[in-house]
Amino acid sequence: MLLIRHLIIGLLFFTYAHTAYAEEALFFNKNKWNVSGYLKLEFAAANNQPTAIEIDDLSLFISGNINRWINPFIEAELYQIPLWQSGEGLQFDDINFIIERLYNDSKLTDATTLRLGKFLAPVSRWNLLHAAPLVWTTSRPLTTKYSFANYISGIHVRHELDVFSGHALEFYWQPYEDFYPKPRSKSRHYQSVYGASWILQDDLDRYLSFNIQHANVKHSNESRTTIGINGMLHHEYFELESELLSTWVNNQPNNINAQDWGGYLQLSVPIPFDLNIISRYEHFEFSHQSQAVDTFLNGLVYRPYSKLSLKLEWQQSWGSLQENKTGLYASVAVMF
Amino acid sequence: MKLNILILCTSLILSFNSWADIYIVTQKNAPIEHISQQDLTAIYLKKKIYWDNSELILPINLSAQSPLREQLSQIIFKRSTRAMGSYWDKMSFKGISPPLIQASEQAALLFIQRIPNSIGYTSTKPDNSLLKVLLKLETPK
């Protein structure tokens, strides 16, 4: 554990030092290899839970742009590393590791890309951009993660219809089970998944996509069919984003409702001194619970430049309190 | 005091006038003769990554502190170099690296001269038979 502690402290210093060099990532061999990553240090004081500080997560990704056919990408992540807990003191007794993404991109034509390997499911924009420095809040809406397969291990084809607007179609298929699934009891694991995404707009100011996914849950007869819509609007004085999703759940023995469904609306407003006010409301209903959860979040984010953000937020939940616990959350997120 | 104000005003006027035109340049034998501003924007966002002959485009940027880069950013992205940082962070997370950076205009021109399929920009029209201008972005004076 001493080695882990030294490793983490070393990485924290490296992260802090390298972040100062703003945009420039680590390039090797004339832009062919790019090494980057991010770190999130989180403080959580949720109701009826011990106050805790942990690293969740420390991620490293390496991408290569070799030629038209060989463009590998790997993201390896250490996550849920407890550092301190009230009543327990300092802790360096646990560490989790996962290969988040591992794939190769091949350009079949100028407009069509074939991806083979493990990648993020294009169901939710948040899921595609979930790195802590890229999102506005420490806590993640249930809509963006709960009811569908977040990772796909298989094949993905993207066809660009218009490079200027970002108009594109995506199809994917996971024929067998997940590669290197996240070993957490709360996560569902999937046997097979297929889906599609229609991205109507993806530019600097706007994002709009429709998504569909069908997934068979591993070791059960349960299947899940999800449809969703994602949107983002960026303006000089605000950024508005929203996701709506509905998942029909079949053959789940404890079903009370036919589906999980939910959505959130989030507003961020820049104010002076590199501060941003964040406000979010989310409603989510579960197929296996009679009570929905309503969550209201208000927070403040200090982002002096894009790679560094300090977040402080209060989350208030009503209804089912299994998820989205009421409490104070804070985090430091850096990209390097 | 009056002298200070005069110097300040003169500096401001000169600084506005010092905004030069921007020349978009590539190698003489590149498979393109002219580029639209829309194409240029797509290239510098790494959305358009191939020339018409399917060769990979290699866009070259100046450092984030460069006034010329700031000027280009304002023209083609309608936002500052700093504001573009979050875009490149998102792209980096998706495995797409930002344009390669050269320390100066001279270094960028030398790079473009030597490396096929590269494209860059400069504040003065290059007097070099190995390079050609694809577009002149005229800045408000």
Coordinates of N, CA and C in Angstrom, one line a residue, chain A residues 149 151-153 172-178 189-195 213-219 222-224:
Chain A
A149 N -26.5 -0.1 -21.4 CA -25.1 -0.6 -21.4 C -24.2 0.6 -21.7
Y151 N -20.8 0.5 -21.8 CA -19.7 0.1 -22.6 C -20.1 -0.9 -23.6
I152 N -19.5 -0.9 -24.8 CA -19.7 -1.9 -25.8 C -18.4 -2.5 -26.2
S153 N -18.4 -3.8 -26.3 CA -17.2 -4.6 -26.7 C -17.6 -5.2 -28.1
Y172 N -23.7 0.1 -33.9 CA -22.8 -0.8 -33.1 C -23.4 -2.1 -32.7
W173 N -22.5 -3.0 -32.4 CA -23.0 -4.4 -32.1 C -22.0 -5.0 -31.2
Q174 N -22.5 -5.5 -30.1 CA -21.6 -6.3 -29.2 C -22.2 -7.8 -29.2
P175 N -21.4 -8.7 -29.9 CA -22.0 -10.0 -30.1 C -21.9 -10.9 -28.8
Y176 N -20.8 -10.7 -28.0 CA -20.6 -11.5 -26.8 C -20.5 -10.6 -25.6
E177 N -20.1 -11.1 -24.5 CA -20.1 -10.3 -23.3 C -19.1 -9.2 -23.2
D178 N -19.2 -8.3 -22.2 CA -18.2 -7.2 -22.1 C -16.8 -7.7 -22.0
H189 N -24.2 -6.4 -16.0 CA -23.3 -6.8 -17.1 C -24.1 -7.3 -18.2
Y190 N -23.6 -7.1 -19.4 CA -24.5 -7.4 -20.6 C -23.9 -8.5 -21.4
Q191 N -24.8 -9.3 -21.9 CA -24.3 -10.4 -22.8 C -24.2 -10.0 -24.2
S192 N -25.2 -9.3 -24.7 CA -25.1 -8.8 -26.1 C -25.9 -7.5 -26.2
V193 N -25.4 -6.6 -27.1 CA -26.0 -5.3 -27.2 C -25.9 -4.9 -28.7
Y194 N -26.9 -4.2 -29.2 CA -26.8 -3.5 -30.4 C -27.6 -2.2 -30.4
G195 N -27.2 -1.2 -31.2 CA -27.8 0.1 -31.2 C -27.4 1.0 -32.3
Q213 N -31.0 1.6 -28.2 CA -30.1 0.5 -27.8 C -30.9 -0.7 -27.3
H214 N -30.6 -1.9 -27.7 CA -31.2 -3.1 -27.2 C -30.1 -3.9 -26.5
A215 N -30.3 -4.3 -25.3 CA -29.3 -5.0 -24.5 C -29.8 -6.2 -23.8
N216 N -29.1 -7.3 -23.9 CA -29.5 -8.5 -23.1 C -28.6 -8.6 -21.9
V217 N -29.2 -8.7 -20.7 CA -28.5 -8.7 -19.5 C -27.9 -10.1 -19.3
K218 N -26.6 -10.1 -18.8 CA -25.9 -11.4 -18.6 C -26.5 -12.2 -17.4
H219 N -26.5 -13.5 -17.6 CA -27.0 -14.4 -16.5 C -28.5 -14.2 -16.2
E222 N -33.4 -11.1 -18.7 CA -33.8 -9.7 -18.8 C -33.2 -9.0 -20.1
S223 N -34.1 -8.3 -20.8 CA -33.6 -7.5 -21.9 C -34.0 -6.0 -21.7
R224 N -33.3 -5.1 -22.3 CA -33.6 -3.7 -22.1 C -33.5 -3.0 -23.4

